[in-house]
mmCIF file of C-alpha atoms in Angstrom:
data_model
loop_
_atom_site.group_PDB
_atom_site.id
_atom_site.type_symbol
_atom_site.label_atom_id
_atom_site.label_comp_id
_atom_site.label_asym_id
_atom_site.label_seq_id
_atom_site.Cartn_x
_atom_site.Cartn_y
_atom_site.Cartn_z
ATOM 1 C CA UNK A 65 39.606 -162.164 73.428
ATOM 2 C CA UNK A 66 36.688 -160.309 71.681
ATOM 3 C CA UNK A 67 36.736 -160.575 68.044
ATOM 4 C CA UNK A 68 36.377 -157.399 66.608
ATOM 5 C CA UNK A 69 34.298 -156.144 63.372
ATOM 6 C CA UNK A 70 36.325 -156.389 60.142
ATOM 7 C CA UNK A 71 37.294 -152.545 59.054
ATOM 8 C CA UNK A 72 34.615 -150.958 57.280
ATOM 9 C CA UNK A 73 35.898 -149.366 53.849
ATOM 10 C CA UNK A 74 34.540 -146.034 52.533
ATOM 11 C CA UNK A 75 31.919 -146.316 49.696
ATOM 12 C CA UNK A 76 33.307 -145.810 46.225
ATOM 13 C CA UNK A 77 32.030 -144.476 43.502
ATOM 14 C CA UNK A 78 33.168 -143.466 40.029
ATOM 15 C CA UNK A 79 32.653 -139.810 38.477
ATOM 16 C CA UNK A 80 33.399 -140.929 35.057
ATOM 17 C CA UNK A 81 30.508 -143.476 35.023
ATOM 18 C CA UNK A 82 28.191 -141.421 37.211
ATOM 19 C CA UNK A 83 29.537 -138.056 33.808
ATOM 20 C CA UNK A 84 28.645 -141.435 31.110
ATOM 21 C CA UNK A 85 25.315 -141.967 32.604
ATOM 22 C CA UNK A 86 24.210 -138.476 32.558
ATOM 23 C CA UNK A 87 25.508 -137.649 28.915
ATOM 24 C CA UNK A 88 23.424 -140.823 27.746
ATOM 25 C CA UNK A 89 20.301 -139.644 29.596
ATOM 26 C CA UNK A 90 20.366 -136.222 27.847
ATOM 27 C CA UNK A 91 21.300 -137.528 24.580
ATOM 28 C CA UNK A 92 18.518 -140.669 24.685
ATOM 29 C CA UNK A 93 15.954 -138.710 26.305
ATOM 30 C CA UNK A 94 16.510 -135.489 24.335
ATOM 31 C CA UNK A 95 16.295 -138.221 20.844
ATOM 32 C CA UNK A 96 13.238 -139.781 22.861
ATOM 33 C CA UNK A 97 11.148 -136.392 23.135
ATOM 34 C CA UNK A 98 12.378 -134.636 19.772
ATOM 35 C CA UNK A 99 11.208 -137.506 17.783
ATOM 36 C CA UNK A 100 8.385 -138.494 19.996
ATOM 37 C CA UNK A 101 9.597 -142.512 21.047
ATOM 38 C CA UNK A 102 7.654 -142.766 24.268
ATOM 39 C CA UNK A 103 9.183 -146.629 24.160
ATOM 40 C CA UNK A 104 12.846 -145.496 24.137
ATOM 41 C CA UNK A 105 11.887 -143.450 27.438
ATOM 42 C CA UNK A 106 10.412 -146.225 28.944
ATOM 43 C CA UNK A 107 13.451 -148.083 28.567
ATOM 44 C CA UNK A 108 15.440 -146.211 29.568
ATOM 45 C CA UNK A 109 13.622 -144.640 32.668
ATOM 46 C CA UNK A 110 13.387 -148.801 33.372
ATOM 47 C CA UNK A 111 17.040 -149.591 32.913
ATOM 48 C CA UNK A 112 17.729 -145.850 35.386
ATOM 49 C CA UNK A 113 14.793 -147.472 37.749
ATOM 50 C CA UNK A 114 16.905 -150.837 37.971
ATOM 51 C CA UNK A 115 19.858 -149.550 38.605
ATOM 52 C CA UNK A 116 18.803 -147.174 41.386
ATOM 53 C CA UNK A 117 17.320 -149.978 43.226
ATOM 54 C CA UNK A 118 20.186 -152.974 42.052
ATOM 55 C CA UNK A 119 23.049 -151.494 41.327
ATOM 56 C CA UNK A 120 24.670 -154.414 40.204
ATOM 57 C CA UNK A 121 22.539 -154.936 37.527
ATOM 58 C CA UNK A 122 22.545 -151.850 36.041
ATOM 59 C CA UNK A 123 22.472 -151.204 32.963
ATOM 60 C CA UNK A 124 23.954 -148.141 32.236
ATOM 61 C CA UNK A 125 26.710 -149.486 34.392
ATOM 62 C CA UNK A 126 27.366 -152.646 32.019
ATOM 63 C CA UNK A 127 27.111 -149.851 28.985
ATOM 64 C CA UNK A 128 29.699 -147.740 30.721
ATOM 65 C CA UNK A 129 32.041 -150.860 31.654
ATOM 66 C CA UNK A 130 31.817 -151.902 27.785
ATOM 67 C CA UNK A 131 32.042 -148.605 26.100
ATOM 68 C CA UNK A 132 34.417 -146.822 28.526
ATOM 69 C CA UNK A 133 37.247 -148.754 26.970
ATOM 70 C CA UNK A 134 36.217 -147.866 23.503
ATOM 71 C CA UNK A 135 35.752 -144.314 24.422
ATOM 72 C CA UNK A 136 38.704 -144.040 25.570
ATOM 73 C CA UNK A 137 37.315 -142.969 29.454
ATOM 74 C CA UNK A 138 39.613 -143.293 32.132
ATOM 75 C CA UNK A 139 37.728 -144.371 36.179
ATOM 76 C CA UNK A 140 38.424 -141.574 38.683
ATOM 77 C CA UNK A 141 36.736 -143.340 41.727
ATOM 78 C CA UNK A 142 36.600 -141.197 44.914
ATOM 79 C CA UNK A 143 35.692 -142.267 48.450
ATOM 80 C CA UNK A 144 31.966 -140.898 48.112
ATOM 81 C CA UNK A 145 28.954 -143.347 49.126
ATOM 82 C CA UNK A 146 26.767 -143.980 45.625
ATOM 83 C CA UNK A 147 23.072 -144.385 47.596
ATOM 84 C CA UNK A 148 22.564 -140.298 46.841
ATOM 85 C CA UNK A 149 23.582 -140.949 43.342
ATOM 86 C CA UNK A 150 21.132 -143.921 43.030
ATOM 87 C CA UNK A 151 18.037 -141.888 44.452
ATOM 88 C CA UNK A 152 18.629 -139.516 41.831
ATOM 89 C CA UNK A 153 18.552 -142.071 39.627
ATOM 90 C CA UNK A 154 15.302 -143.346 40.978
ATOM 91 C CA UNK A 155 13.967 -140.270 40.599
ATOM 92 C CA UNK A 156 15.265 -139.368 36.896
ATOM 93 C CA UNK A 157 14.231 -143.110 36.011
ATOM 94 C CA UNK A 158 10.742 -142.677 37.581
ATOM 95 C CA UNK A 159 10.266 -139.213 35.692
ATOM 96 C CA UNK A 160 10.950 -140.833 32.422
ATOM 97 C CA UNK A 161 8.465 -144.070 33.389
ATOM 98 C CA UNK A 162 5.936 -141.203 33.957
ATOM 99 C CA UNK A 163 7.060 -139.340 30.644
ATOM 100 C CA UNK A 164 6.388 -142.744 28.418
ATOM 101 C CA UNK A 165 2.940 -143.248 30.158
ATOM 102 C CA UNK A 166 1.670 -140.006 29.848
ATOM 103 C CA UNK A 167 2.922 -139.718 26.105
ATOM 104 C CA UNK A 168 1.208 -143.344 25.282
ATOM 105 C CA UNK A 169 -2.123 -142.060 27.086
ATOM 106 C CA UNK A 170 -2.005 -139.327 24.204
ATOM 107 C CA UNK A 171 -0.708 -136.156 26.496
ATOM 108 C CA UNK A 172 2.179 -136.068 24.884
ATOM 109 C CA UNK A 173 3.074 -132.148 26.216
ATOM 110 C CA UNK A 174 2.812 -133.447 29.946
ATOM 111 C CA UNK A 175 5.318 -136.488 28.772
ATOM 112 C CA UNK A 176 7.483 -133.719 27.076
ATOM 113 C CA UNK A 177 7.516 -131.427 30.081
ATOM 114 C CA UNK A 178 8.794 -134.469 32.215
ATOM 115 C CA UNK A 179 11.503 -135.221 29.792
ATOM 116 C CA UNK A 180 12.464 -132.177 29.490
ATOM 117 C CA UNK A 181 12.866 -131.906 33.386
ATOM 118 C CA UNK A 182 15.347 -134.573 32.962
ATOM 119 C CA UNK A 183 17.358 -133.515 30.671
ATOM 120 C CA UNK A 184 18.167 -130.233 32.240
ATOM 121 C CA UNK A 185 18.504 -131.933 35.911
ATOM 122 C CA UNK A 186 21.223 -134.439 33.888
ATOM 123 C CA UNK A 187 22.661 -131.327 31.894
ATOM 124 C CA UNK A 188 23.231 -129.909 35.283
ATOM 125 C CA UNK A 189 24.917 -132.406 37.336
ATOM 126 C CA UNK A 190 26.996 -132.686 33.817
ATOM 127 C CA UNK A 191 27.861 -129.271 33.268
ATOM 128 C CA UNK A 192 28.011 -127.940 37.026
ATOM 129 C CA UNK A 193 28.435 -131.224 39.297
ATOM 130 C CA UNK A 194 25.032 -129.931 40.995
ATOM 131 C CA UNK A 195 23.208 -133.264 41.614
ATOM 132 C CA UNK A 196 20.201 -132.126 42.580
ATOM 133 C CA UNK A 197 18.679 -135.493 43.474
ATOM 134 C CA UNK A 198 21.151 -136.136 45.507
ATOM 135 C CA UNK A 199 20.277 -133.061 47.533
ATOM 136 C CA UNK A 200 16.526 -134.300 47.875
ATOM 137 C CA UNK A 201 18.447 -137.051 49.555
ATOM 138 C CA UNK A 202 20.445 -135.601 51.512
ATOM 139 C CA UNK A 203 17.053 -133.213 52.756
ATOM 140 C CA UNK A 204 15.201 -136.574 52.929
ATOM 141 C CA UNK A 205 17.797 -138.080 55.074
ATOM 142 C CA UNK A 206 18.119 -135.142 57.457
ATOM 143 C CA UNK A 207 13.982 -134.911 57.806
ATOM 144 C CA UNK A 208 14.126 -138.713 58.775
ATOM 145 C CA UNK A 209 16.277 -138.186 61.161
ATOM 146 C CA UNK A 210 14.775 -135.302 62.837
ATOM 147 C CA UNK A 211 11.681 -137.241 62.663
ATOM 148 C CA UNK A 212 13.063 -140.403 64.217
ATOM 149 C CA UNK A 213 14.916 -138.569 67.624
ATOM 150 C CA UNK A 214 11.660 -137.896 68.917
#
């Protein structure tokens, strides 16, 4: 008899925490560039950063899973694989790391500009579900595998 693989289950993820992290990147990075706190972007493009490449430690997940409750926000988790959703969070969380460097070496409009670039990326996928690191992604995946059947 030939043991076969166990069944592989879809990918989950959940739009209400995926809608919680992108309403606390505008709101922290909007306060961040407004009142000119390179050190709250740097945070928080770290904490974006860590949980783009460990998910499990994230933490804007841990925030979510202990504010949720208080904010009265209901999961809606939907068979949909989370690695687009953590590039984009690479990239947001690598603009911001940029952001608080440039701002500390005293170009403060270059920092704003990449802040700024954040917020309206998050605003979008918010307002319009248009993730558009996810589609670099998606265009990165398809380009590798062109690439690779050659």
């Amino acid at each position: 008899m030939i043991a076969s693989a166990p069944p592989r289950h879809p990918a989950r993820t959940d739009l209400s925490a995926l809608k919680f992290n992108q309403f606390t990147v505008v709101l922290v990075t909007a306060l961040a560039v407004t009142l000119t706190l390179p050190a709250l972007t740097l945070v928080l493009g770290a904490a974006m950063l860590t949980g783009a490449l460990i998910p499990h430690l994230s933490p804007l997940k841990a925030a979510y899973r202990l504010l949720g409750p208080v904010l009265h926000l209901q999961p809606e988790v939907v068979d949909e694989d989370p690695r687009a959703h953590h590039f984009a969070q690479g990239v947001g969380g690598t603009f911001l790391l940029a952001s608080a460097a440039l701002t500390f070496a005293g170009l403060q409009a270059a920092g704003v500009v990449l802040g700024v670039i954040v917020i309206a990326l998050a605003a979008l996928n918010l307002s319009r579900s248009i993730c558009v690191g996810c589609l670099m992604y998606f265009q990165y995946r398809r380009l590798r595998y062109q690439l690779l059947k050659r």
